[in-house]
Amino acid sequence: MSATASVKKAVRRWEPITPLLARASSIACHVPIHTVITISMLALFSYVHVLSDFQTARGSRALGLSGLREKQFVVSEQTQWRWSEVNVNESLENAKSYTVVTLDFPIEAVESPPQVQVPAYLHAIPLKSLKKDSLVYAVPRTSLGLFMNSISELPVKGADETDAPIASIIGGKREKWVATFGDEGKAKLTTQPLGFLEEKIQDLISVLQDAEPFDIAIMVVGYLAMHGTFINLLFSMRRLGSKFWLAFATLLSSTFAFFLAICVTKSLGVPIDVILLSEGLPFLVIVIGFEKPIMLTRHVLSSSVESRRKDGGNKSDSINSVVLNSVREKGLDIVKLYALEIFVLVLGAFSGVQGLRQFCFLAAWILFFDFILLFSFYTAILTFKLEINRIKRHVTIRKALEEDGVSHKAAESYAQSSEWPKPSLDVYGKDGSGSTTMFGNRVIGIRSFKVGMVGTFFAMNVLYIASLWFREAADSISLFKSMELRSAGPDPRTLNTSEISTILAQVLALGKEATSVTILRPLGFVLEARPIAYPSAAAGSFGSLFADSKDSFFGIQGGYASKHRPFSGILRSLQDPLLSRFLVAALVISVGLNGVLFNVARWSANSDHSSSRSTVVVDEKPVKVCTCGGHIVDGDGESVNKPDESATPRSLIECEGLLIEKKSNELTDAELMQLCEKGKLLPRDLERKLGDTTRAVKIRRQILSLDRSVGEKAATLENSKLPYLHYDYDRVLGACCENVIGYLPLPVGIAGPLVIDGEKFFIPMATTEGVLVASTSRGCKAINMGGGATTVLVDDGMTRGPCVSFPTLKQAGAAKVWLDSDDGQKTMKAAFDSTSRFARLKSIKTALAGTTLYIRFKCTTGDAMGMNMISKGVENALSVMANDCGFDDMSIVSVSGNYCTDKKPAAINWIEGRGKSVVAGATIPGDVIKSVLKCSVEDLVELNIKKNYIGSAMAGSIGGFNAHAANIVTALFLATGQDPAQNVESSNCITQMEKTSDGALQITVTMPSIEVGTLGGGTILDPQGAMLQLLGVRGTSPDGPGQNARKLARIIASAVLAGELSLCSALAAGHLVKSHMQHNRSQPVTRTTTPAPIQNNNPAALLREQQIAQLKMTTGR
């Protein structure tokens, strides 16, 4: 118990961190654009800082010990006080160690001699130089690093530091002697990328030649493992749904952390050994890895999918809330991992191991900034990812609906309603003006932020151009003054015995004791125009902490870039070839992207403008719903501002003028009816002309009520109980129905729940047949008690079967042979697939009847049922076949030649399948059959044989070897917006029942042609979409194209299984008639009174007739 209590107490100590993380991440999530740009700019400044620093160090790039050691000598009592050459790095115990450093200056040093001031605490001893323009020092080995650091830059003798302010105004530069590496008498400084790359390759070769083979093998393995970590990151993100960009963003975030860490480390005065960094960084990447961003990404993406699945259409979590919930869930675990890793690195930074201290110090800062950027920069990137996913899904749904024949307006309306997250309620202001929404919230400050960024860059460039007037003329030619050096100092590779003895004798004169001397290659110096460096206060305690490392990078401590003016350093670094090319590429991409976005915005604005011209301003009023009987409560149900019906009627000419001027909404109902009667306005165009679908439906009902061409049959239509108010006819127009006069409320019942493949579902059924839902529920209960239903998807492919004819039988046979060949299949598939982003041809089956060839195309259509997109593909494929494949004499008889076969009973659908081919089955114990279904297993098996097998065969049925599969299929089709006519082939089903060895009932239904979709058709209507949402299959599936439609087919097959089981049980027990009489005939049967002839006594209708008569008199009729 004590251990458990201590664990809980430790967890509670970490709990306050989670709100802090959520608060910090919320800023990044609400303003992701600002966050990404701001952090990118900080990282860019850090890169400039590091770049300037290492450009400064390039002049002294060879000051590392590994590249300077050449010859080593020892003298002691064992050598009889004679100098003896030994291998480099060998040393005597208890012996003094000196390093002979030669400073080699060119002839110009006579005119501008260097001013060498070596600190006394370094104990550097000047030796007699062999040449007048060289200086020689014997430096104790323990002080070598600081000595090399102190001579990396030497001022020119006589230069006055007090003139720095004036110099900073006039270009900000002063000449200094800068150490470089004398290689055969030449010192080269280059700012060209190829030259710099060549130098680095030479350095790498030199290091590899001096390294041990085992060390080289370890480094090769380390770098291979590091790149393996990168590849693993890429594949991990691919498995999460991002092909490239999330992996790239993760690497970019870590790179930013690396630059920021180097900037801070050098600002604190800690030297950075590039060689040590290159050796240790791969192992840091391998050990740390990228598990933390992968963990956060996995939770964010999975949470977004779950949030969309659980959204019932009434409310939706925003993108920000999903990301922040993931931070709250996983943030604490990630913080613990970072804390542990940083703690270990801090211990290494305070260890006594030289080299390890600097690397651990830098690595700790890298992890610290990686932690900061993970919950700021990377969370903003995740917000972008979810927003891009939302946009992609919106476009995918709209494109799929348009390819399936739905109008652009209806497709866009459905796509907007299916968006996740849905726009906030405050998207539109009180004045009706809309504001742009991104990331589930209103966009705030984007425009001002962009203007500020552009203004800042513009000001920087103006200042940069203005500063050109104050620059020295020499700066426009070159930043550096390259000089040719001559090798004047002693080179250990060319010294003879007497010259070496002269140097060693001076060292021995310092004291007769055991001594080790290393003679380095000479250091060359060049005269450069360097920016003035100001003292840095940062090189304090941290610099002294790590300054004693003899293996450190002997550059400029404290960071040279931090000592001069940062603004000028940024502008100068923009001259870097790599950075300038990157900026140019970014500029080109930005210009192209803005051009594309401008065209898209212009197209969207034109579309919105054209639709708004015909749209009347809507007054928001309480929505009224219809009662159980389908009757609409009248009142202020209309959503439009009606014109004043009591105004003086306009003449026909005036009405026509308003119609031409696209001001039809100003006309009264009577005037619109008159225009329709005169043939000036077609009733089918009312929605398009008025811009108000509800009013168009109302006027159409009035027109039909006054139409006496069918007698008095339609007289009551206007005020009938067929509702028409409070319905979204925008979804219907151009998608579902024409000449709309209202909608029919249909009762919807719920059966179940039913366990299907381990998942529970409620089954929505729209029907007017009593007992059907109750019977299906009873079957669901029995199946659940047996462990649930199991389904298998056998095939998936919608078909279209055109017929084509040829002049001769020989040509028709040649076409059939070609279509059946691999070449023909590939050609037709390429032509078919080019017409759609979603439809993909699977196979082609042909049949020849005389000179007529029937071609059955079978293809997948994603989550749409897809008949229209298939027809487009078939037309294009046949066109390619006729024009490009040598069948010029082929004539297309019909795109649909009944070889599909659609909406008709046909054996080919039963044999070959059409749509989704599903088999569903379940095993129900015998005791469940008796207790729930009130019959025995034997009775069910016998009834199934006699009824579904023999009875259907006697009737000559095709695919009808079942009890009532069409009942369940039709009810589900009506509830979920499927095509009811396709119930003909979708109800193809054979029900099988067998008794198992343990006395249980094994029942299966095989349905080879279930034709369903979750996108397009009636599924775009909100009520039907709500039922699809109830099943969790609305719209497109995040698990892949077509998964929702396949899942719906499995649900339908399982529901049919339940219905078959219940009905057969009722028949076996003799309860069918009894149950129907109990549920459907509970009241005594009475003769329905025959209605009397209809008389129009409606005052409103009479008033309208009087108005029309008055109009006729006015126009002279």
mmCIF file of N, CA and C in Angstrom, residues 288-390:
data_model
loop_
_atom_site.group_PDB
_atom_site.id
_atom_site.type_symbol
_atom_site.label_atom_id
_atom_site.label_comp_id
_atom_site.label_asym_id
_atom_site.label_seq_id
_atom_site.Cartn_x
_atom_site.Cartn_y
_atom_site.Cartn_z
ATOM 1 N N ILE A 288 17.770 8.853 -28.783
ATOM 2 C CA ILE A 288 16.572 9.641 -28.487
ATOM 3 C C ILE A 288 15.440 9.281 -29.445
ATOM 4 N N GLY A 289 15.746 9.249 -30.758
ATOM 5 C CA GLY A 289 14.747 8.890 -31.751
ATOM 6 C C GLY A 289 13.648 9.932 -31.876
ATOM 7 N N PHE A 290 12.553 9.521 -32.480
ATOM 8 C CA PHE A 290 11.425 10.421 -32.721
ATOM 9 C C PHE A 290 10.129 9.821 -32.183
ATOM 10 N N GLU A 291 10.219 9.062 -31.116
ATOM 11 C CA GLU A 291 9.030 8.421 -30.577
ATOM 12 C C GLU A 291 8.040 9.425 -30.002
ATOM 13 N N LYS A 292 8.546 10.527 -29.482
ATOM 14 C CA LYS A 292 7.640 11.491 -28.834
ATOM 15 C C LYS A 292 6.745 12.204 -29.858
ATOM 16 N N PRO A 293 7.283 12.750 -30.954
ATOM 17 C CA PRO A 293 6.349 13.317 -31.949
ATOM 18 C C PRO A 293 5.457 12.270 -32.597
ATOM 19 N N ILE A 294 5.970 11.055 -32.775
ATOM 20 C CA ILE A 294 5.123 9.998 -33.337
ATOM 21 C C ILE A 294 3.980 9.680 -32.377
ATOM 22 N N MET A 295 4.276 9.623 -31.078
ATOM 23 C CA MET A 295 3.246 9.349 -30.078
ATOM 24 C C MET A 295 2.157 10.420 -30.102
ATOM 25 N N LEU A 296 2.576 11.682 -30.144
ATOM 26 C CA LEU A 296 1.595 12.771 -30.173
ATOM 27 C C LEU A 296 0.798 12.761 -31.475
ATOM 28 N N THR A 297 1.480 12.501 -32.600
ATOM 29 C CA THR A 297 0.799 12.477 -33.894
ATOM 30 C C THR A 297 -0.232 11.365 -33.950
ATOM 31 N N ARG A 298 0.132 10.191 -33.462
ATOM 32 C CA ARG A 298 -0.796 9.059 -33.490
ATOM 33 C C ARG A 298 -2.070 9.377 -32.709
ATOM 34 N N HIS A 299 -1.901 9.994 -31.549
ATOM 35 C CA HIS A 299 -3.078 10.300 -30.724
ATOM 36 C C HIS A 299 -3.921 11.389 -31.363
ATOM 37 N N VAL A 300 -3.291 12.396 -31.964
ATOM 38 C CA VAL A 300 -4.051 13.487 -32.586
ATOM 39 C C VAL A 300 -4.862 12.968 -33.769
ATOM 40 N N LEU A 301 -4.226 12.206 -34.659
ATOM 41 C CA LEU A 301 -4.926 11.732 -35.849
ATOM 42 C C LEU A 301 -6.021 10.730 -35.495
ATOM 43 N N SER A 302 -5.743 9.836 -34.559
ATOM 44 C CA SER A 302 -6.780 8.879 -34.161
ATOM 45 C C SER A 302 -7.929 9.584 -33.456
ATOM 46 N N SER A 303 -7.628 10.598 -32.641
ATOM 47 C CA SER A 303 -8.691 11.342 -31.964
ATOM 48 C C SER A 303 -9.547 12.115 -32.952
ATOM 49 N N SER A 304 -8.924 12.653 -33.999
ATOM 50 C CA SER A 304 -9.703 13.383 -34.998
ATOM 51 C C SER A 304 -10.665 12.461 -35.723
ATOM 52 N N VAL A 305 -10.218 11.240 -36.025
ATOM 53 C CA VAL A 305 -11.112 10.286 -36.685
ATOM 54 C C VAL A 305 -12.252 9.891 -35.765
ATOM 55 N N GLU A 306 -11.939 9.639 -34.502
ATOM 56 C CA GLU A 306 -12.987 9.253 -33.562
ATOM 57 C C GLU A 306 -13.970 10.387 -33.339
ATOM 58 N N SER A 307 -13.469 11.621 -33.282
ATOM 59 C CA SER A 307 -14.369 12.759 -33.080
ATOM 60 C C SER A 307 -15.322 12.901 -34.253
ATOM 61 N N ARG A 308 -14.823 12.686 -35.455
ATOM 62 C CA ARG A 308 -15.692 12.793 -36.630
ATOM 63 C C ARG A 308 -16.700 11.663 -36.669
ATOM 64 N N ARG A 309 -16.283 10.479 -36.247
ATOM 65 C CA ARG A 309 -17.214 9.348 -36.246
ATOM 66 C C ARG A 309 -18.319 9.526 -35.216
ATOM 67 N N LYS A 310 -17.972 10.117 -34.075
ATOM 68 C CA LYS A 310 -18.958 10.282 -33.010
ATOM 69 C C LYS A 310 -19.845 11.487 -33.215
ATOM 70 N N ASP A 311 -19.490 12.355 -34.152
ATOM 71 C CA ASP A 311 -20.288 13.563 -34.379
ATOM 72 C C ASP A 311 -21.615 13.184 -35.006
ATOM 73 N N GLY A 312 -22.671 13.482 -34.304
ATOM 74 C CA GLY A 312 -23.985 13.133 -34.823
ATOM 75 C C GLY A 312 -24.605 14.173 -35.701
ATOM 76 N N GLY A 313 -23.851 15.191 -36.060
ATOM 77 C CA GLY A 313 -24.390 16.227 -36.922
ATOM 78 C C GLY A 313 -24.866 17.446 -36.182
ATOM 79 N N ASN A 314 -24.990 17.378 -34.855
ATOM 80 C CA ASN A 314 -25.472 18.534 -34.098
ATOM 81 C C ASN A 314 -24.336 19.380 -33.559
ATOM 82 N N LYS A 315 -23.267 18.756 -33.140
ATOM 83 C CA LYS A 315 -22.128 19.500 -32.638
ATOM 84 C C LYS A 315 -20.861 18.763 -33.031
ATOM 85 N N SER A 316 -19.761 19.462 -32.953
ATOM 86 C CA SER A 316 -18.509 18.853 -33.379
ATOM 87 C C SER A 316 -17.359 19.513 -32.646
ATOM 88 N N ASP A 317 -16.393 18.694 -32.244
ATOM 89 C CA ASP A 317 -15.187 19.240 -31.647
ATOM 90 C C ASP A 317 -14.397 19.985 -32.709
ATOM 91 N N SER A 318 -13.765 21.084 -32.306
ATOM 92 C CA SER A 318 -12.938 21.828 -33.243
ATOM 93 C C SER A 318 -11.581 21.160 -33.374
ATOM 94 N N ILE A 319 -10.859 21.576 -34.385
ATOM 95 C CA ILE A 319 -9.509 21.048 -34.595
ATOM 96 C C ILE A 319 -8.638 21.380 -33.399
ATOM 97 N N ASN A 320 -8.784 22.589 -32.892
ATOM 98 C CA ASN A 320 -7.966 22.994 -31.743
ATOM 99 C C ASN A 320 -8.214 22.106 -30.537
ATOM 100 N N SER A 321 -9.475 21.808 -30.285
ATOM 101 C CA SER A 321 -9.799 21.001 -29.107
ATOM 102 C C SER A 321 -9.253 19.592 -29.237
ATOM 103 N N VAL A 322 -9.237 19.047 -30.459
ATOM 104 C CA VAL A 322 -8.682 17.705 -30.653
ATOM 105 C C VAL A 322 -7.192 17.692 -30.344
ATOM 106 N N VAL A 323 -6.474 18.687 -30.852
ATOM 107 C CA VAL A 323 -5.028 18.744 -30.603
ATOM 108 C C VAL A 323 -4.748 18.963 -29.121
ATOM 109 N N LEU A 324 -5.513 19.865 -28.496
ATOM 110 C CA LEU A 324 -5.283 20.150 -27.082
ATOM 111 C C LEU A 324 -5.644 18.955 -26.204
ATOM 112 N N ASN A 325 -6.688 18.219 -26.563
ATOM 113 C CA ASN A 325 -7.016 17.005 -25.805
ATOM 114 C C ASN A 325 -5.890 15.978 -25.897
ATOM 115 N N SER A 326 -5.275 15.877 -27.059
ATOM 116 C CA SER A 326 -4.143 14.964 -27.206
ATOM 117 C C SER A 326 -2.964 15.421 -26.372
ATOM 118 N N VAL A 327 -2.752 16.737 -26.311
ATOM 119 C CA VAL A 327 -1.668 17.256 -25.466
ATOM 120 C C VAL A 327 -1.950 16.934 -24.003
ATOM 121 N N ARG A 328 -3.194 17.070 -23.589
ATOM 122 C CA ARG A 328 -3.531 16.749 -22.202
ATOM 123 C C ARG A 328 -3.367 15.255 -21.921
ATOM 124 N N GLU A 329 -3.688 14.422 -22.912
ATOM 125 C CA GLU A 329 -3.618 12.983 -22.701
ATOM 126 C C GLU A 329 -2.176 12.483 -22.699
ATOM 127 N N LYS A 330 -1.369 12.964 -23.647
ATOM 128 C CA LYS A 330 -0.026 12.419 -23.833
ATOM 129 C C LYS A 330 1.088 13.357 -23.383
ATOM 130 N N GLY A 331 0.720 14.600 -23.039
ATOM 131 C CA GLY A 331 1.750 15.575 -22.703
ATOM 132 C C GLY A 331 2.595 15.176 -21.504
ATOM 133 N N LEU A 332 1.961 14.661 -20.464
ATOM 134 C CA LEU A 332 2.695 14.311 -19.249
ATOM 135 C C LEU A 332 3.692 13.192 -19.517
ATOM 136 N N ASP A 333 3.294 12.184 -20.275
ATOM 137 C CA ASP A 333 4.222 11.094 -20.594
ATOM 138 C C ASP A 333 5.411 11.604 -21.397
ATOM 139 N N ILE A 334 5.152 12.517 -22.327
ATOM 140 C CA ILE A 334 6.234 13.066 -23.144
ATOM 141 C C ILE A 334 7.179 13.898 -22.287
ATOM 142 N N VAL A 335 6.624 14.681 -21.360
ATOM 143 C CA VAL A 335 7.467 15.501 -20.478
ATOM 144 C C VAL A 335 8.377 14.616 -19.628
ATOM 145 N N LYS A 336 7.866 13.529 -19.133
ATOM 146 C CA LYS A 336 8.682 12.623 -18.316
ATOM 147 C C LYS A 336 9.845 12.068 -19.129
ATOM 148 N N LEU A 337 9.586 11.707 -20.366
ATOM 149 C CA LEU A 337 10.670 11.191 -21.205
ATOM 150 C C LEU A 337 11.738 12.249 -21.438
ATOM 151 N N TYR A 338 11.293 13.472 -21.748
ATOM 152 C CA TYR A 338 12.258 14.554 -21.948
ATOM 153 C C TYR A 338 13.042 14.836 -20.674
ATOM 154 N N ALA A 339 12.358 14.859 -19.541
ATOM 155 C CA ALA A 339 13.026 15.161 -18.276
ATOM 156 C C ALA A 339 14.097 14.130 -17.964
ATOM 157 N N LEU A 340 13.786 12.873 -18.172
ATOM 158 C CA LEU A 340 14.767 11.818 -17.920
ATOM 159 C C LEU A 340 15.974 11.950 -18.831
ATOM 160 N N GLU A 341 15.738 12.194 -20.101
ATOM 161 C CA GLU A 341 16.845 12.305 -21.046
ATOM 162 C C GLU A 341 17.711 13.529 -20.750
ATOM 163 N N ILE A 342 17.078 14.655 -20.457
ATOM 164 C CA ILE A 342 17.849 15.863 -20.153
ATOM 165 C C ILE A 342 18.631 15.687 -18.857
ATOM 166 N N PHE A 343 18.044 15.017 -17.874
ATOM 167 C CA PHE A 343 18.742 14.783 -16.613
ATOM 168 C C PHE A 343 20.018 13.962 -16.825
ATOM 169 N N VAL A 344 19.924 12.934 -17.642
ATOM 170 C CA VAL A 344 21.107 12.114 -17.922
ATOM 171 C C VAL A 344 22.172 12.943 -18.632
ATOM 172 N N LEU A 345 21.773 13.777 -19.571
ATOM 173 C CA LEU A 345 22.733 14.600 -20.301
ATOM 174 C C LEU A 345 23.360 15.658 -19.401
ATOM 175 N N VAL A 346 22.600 16.194 -18.473
ATOM 176 C CA VAL A 346 23.171 17.175 -17.531
ATOM 177 C C VAL A 346 24.234 16.515 -16.655
ATOM 178 N N LEU A 347 23.983 15.291 -16.221
ATOM 179 C CA LEU A 347 25.011 14.564 -15.478
ATOM 180 C C LEU A 347 26.268 14.388 -16.313
ATOM 181 N N GLY A 348 26.102 14.089 -17.592
ATOM 182 C CA GLY A 348 27.262 13.967 -18.466
ATOM 183 C C GLY A 348 27.972 15.280 -18.653
ATOM 184 N N ALA A 349 27.234 16.397 -18.660
ATOM 185 C CA ALA A 349 27.853 17.707 -18.835
ATOM 186 C C ALA A 349 28.725 18.087 -17.643
ATOM 187 N N PHE A 350 28.399 17.577 -16.450
ATOM 188 C CA PHE A 350 29.194 17.884 -15.266
ATOM 189 C C PHE A 350 30.170 16.760 -14.929
ATOM 190 N N SER A 351 30.370 15.845 -15.855
ATOM 191 C CA SER A 351 31.354 14.788 -15.631
ATOM 192 C C SER A 351 32.751 15.318 -15.898
ATOM 193 N N GLY A 352 33.735 14.550 -15.564
ATOM 194 C CA GLY A 352 35.116 14.973 -15.761
ATOM 195 C C GLY A 352 35.714 14.524 -17.070
ATOM 196 N N VAL A 353 34.925 13.916 -17.936
ATOM 197 C CA VAL A 353 35.426 13.412 -19.210
ATOM 198 C C VAL A 353 35.439 14.557 -20.213
ATOM 199 N N GLN A 354 36.651 14.897 -20.693
ATOM 200 C CA GLN A 354 36.764 15.983 -21.641
ATOM 201 C C GLN A 354 36.127 15.578 -22.964
ATOM 202 N N GLY A 355 35.502 16.527 -23.632
ATOM 203 C CA GLY A 355 34.807 16.257 -24.876
ATOM 204 C C GLY A 355 33.376 15.833 -24.632
ATOM 205 N N LEU A 356 33.179 14.894 -23.693
ATOM 206 C CA LEU A 356 31.824 14.466 -23.355
ATOM 207 C C LEU A 356 31.051 15.594 -22.700
ATOM 208 N N ARG A 357 31.746 16.432 -21.967
ATOM 209 C CA ARG A 357 31.075 17.523 -21.253
ATOM 210 C C ARG A 357 30.426 18.504 -22.234
ATOM 211 N N GLN A 358 31.206 18.912 -23.256
ATOM 212 C CA GLN A 358 30.645 19.850 -24.220
ATOM 213 C C GLN A 358 29.484 19.244 -24.995
ATOM 214 N N PHE A 359 29.651 17.989 -25.401
ATOM 215 C CA PHE A 359 28.598 17.358 -26.190
ATOM 216 C C PHE A 359 27.322 17.193 -25.364
ATOM 217 N N CYS A 360 27.422 16.754 -24.134
ATOM 218 C CA CYS A 360 26.239 16.583 -23.295
ATOM 219 C C CYS A 360 25.558 17.915 -23.010
ATOM 220 N N PHE A 361 26.378 18.969 -22.832
ATOM 221 C CA PHE A 361 25.813 20.289 -22.608
ATOM 222 C C PHE A 361 24.982 20.729 -23.818
ATOM 223 N N LEU A 362 25.551 20.559 -25.020
ATOM 224 C CA LEU A 362 24.829 20.920 -26.233
ATOM 225 C C LEU A 362 23.604 20.027 -26.425
ATOM 226 N N ALA A 363 23.749 18.720 -26.196
ATOM 227 C CA ALA A 363 22.631 17.791 -26.393
ATOM 228 C C ALA A 363 21.470 18.095 -25.458
ATOM 229 N N ALA A 364 21.787 18.517 -24.220
ATOM 230 C CA ALA A 364 20.725 18.874 -23.283
ATOM 231 C C ALA A 364 19.934 20.072 -23.791
ATOM 232 N N TRP A 365 20.640 21.048 -24.343
ATOM 233 C CA TRP A 365 19.946 22.196 -24.903
ATOM 234 C C TRP A 365 19.120 21.789 -26.139
ATOM 235 N N ILE A 366 19.662 20.871 -26.942
ATOM 236 C CA ILE A 366 18.907 20.405 -28.111
ATOM 237 C C ILE A 366 17.586 19.781 -27.673
ATOM 238 N N LEU A 367 17.632 18.925 -26.658
ATOM 239 C CA LEU A 367 16.402 18.289 -26.182
ATOM 240 C C LEU A 367 15.450 19.303 -25.557
ATOM 241 N N PHE A 368 16.008 20.298 -24.873
ATOM 242 C CA PHE A 368 15.157 21.317 -24.265
ATOM 243 C C PHE A 368 14.387 22.081 -25.342
ATOM 244 N N PHE A 369 15.079 22.513 -26.387
ATOM 245 C CA PHE A 369 14.393 23.238 -27.456
ATOM 246 C C PHE A 369 13.495 22.311 -28.264
ATOM 247 N N ASP A 370 13.879 21.047 -28.386
ATOM 248 C CA ASP A 370 13.007 20.089 -29.067
ATOM 249 C C ASP A 370 11.699 19.923 -28.299
ATOM 250 N N PHE A 371 11.774 19.925 -26.988
ATOM 251 C CA PHE A 371 10.572 19.861 -26.152
ATOM 252 C C PHE A 371 9.708 21.106 -26.349
ATOM 253 N N ILE A 372 10.338 22.285 -26.363
ATOM 254 C CA ILE A 372 9.584 23.526 -26.552
ATOM 255 C C ILE A 372 8.901 23.543 -27.923
ATOM 256 N N LEU A 373 9.643 23.159 -28.956
ATOM 257 C CA LEU A 373 9.095 23.208 -30.308
ATOM 258 C C LEU A 373 8.039 22.131 -30.534
ATOM 259 N N LEU A 374 8.134 21.015 -29.826
ATOM 260 C CA LEU A 374 7.131 19.965 -29.990
ATOM 261 C C LEU A 374 5.750 20.459 -29.592
ATOM 262 N N PHE A 375 5.681 21.240 -28.520
ATOM 263 C CA PHE A 375 4.387 21.726 -28.032
ATOM 264 C C PHE A 375 4.071 23.131 -28.527
ATOM 265 N N SER A 376 4.799 23.615 -29.489
ATOM 266 C CA SER A 376 4.476 24.901 -30.107
ATOM 267 C C SER A 376 4.502 24.768 -31.620
ATOM 268 N N PHE A 377 5.694 24.620 -32.186
ATOM 269 C CA PHE A 377 5.822 24.523 -33.637
ATOM 270 C C PHE A 377 5.121 23.282 -34.189
ATOM 271 N N TYR A 378 5.365 22.118 -33.570
ATOM 272 C CA TYR A 378 4.824 20.884 -34.133
ATOM 273 C C TYR A 378 3.317 20.767 -33.900
ATOM 274 N N THR A 379 2.821 21.273 -32.778
ATOM 275 C CA THR A 379 1.363 21.255 -32.590
ATOM 276 C C THR A 379 0.678 22.163 -33.606
ATOM 277 N N ALA A 380 1.332 23.264 -33.977
ATOM 278 C CA ALA A 380 0.779 24.108 -35.040
ATOM 279 C C ALA A 380 0.767 23.360 -36.366
ATOM 280 N N ILE A 381 1.821 22.568 -36.619
ATOM 281 C CA ILE A 381 1.862 21.768 -37.846
ATOM 282 C C ILE A 381 0.733 20.730 -37.834
ATOM 283 N N LEU A 382 0.493 20.111 -36.680
ATOM 284 C CA LEU A 382 -0.612 19.146 -36.584
ATOM 285 C C LEU A 382 -1.956 19.826 -36.835
ATOM 286 N N THR A 383 -2.089 21.060 -36.383
ATOM 287 C CA THR A 383 -3.316 21.807 -36.672
ATOM 288 C C THR A 383 -3.469 22.023 -38.170
ATOM 289 N N PHE A 384 -2.350 22.358 -38.831
ATOM 290 C CA PHE A 384 -2.378 22.474 -40.286
ATOM 291 C C PHE A 384 -2.796 21.161 -40.929
ATOM 292 N N LYS A 385 -2.257 20.054 -40.423
ATOM 293 C CA LYS A 385 -2.557 18.743 -41.002
ATOM 294 C C LYS A 385 -4.045 18.435 -40.918
ATOM 295 N N LEU A 386 -4.649 18.684 -39.764
ATOM 296 C CA LEU A 386 -6.082 18.417 -39.622
ATOM 297 C C LEU A 386 -6.905 19.330 -40.508
ATOM 298 N N GLU A 387 -6.483 20.582 -40.650
ATOM 299 C CA GLU A 387 -7.202 21.499 -41.535
ATOM 300 C C GLU A 387 -7.088 21.052 -42.987
ATOM 301 N N ILE A 388 -5.886 20.598 -43.389
ATOM 302 C CA ILE A 388 -5.706 20.104 -44.759
ATOM 303 C C ILE A 388 -6.541 18.852 -44.985
ATOM 304 N N ASN A 389 -6.594 17.973 -43.989
ATOM 305 C CA ASN A 389 -7.447 16.786 -44.111
ATOM 306 C C ASN A 389 -8.908 17.177 -44.289
ATOM 307 N N ARG A 390 -9.341 18.209 -43.552
ATOM 308 C CA ARG A 390 -10.730 18.666 -43.690
ATOM 309 C C ARG A 390 -10.983 19.196 -45.095
#
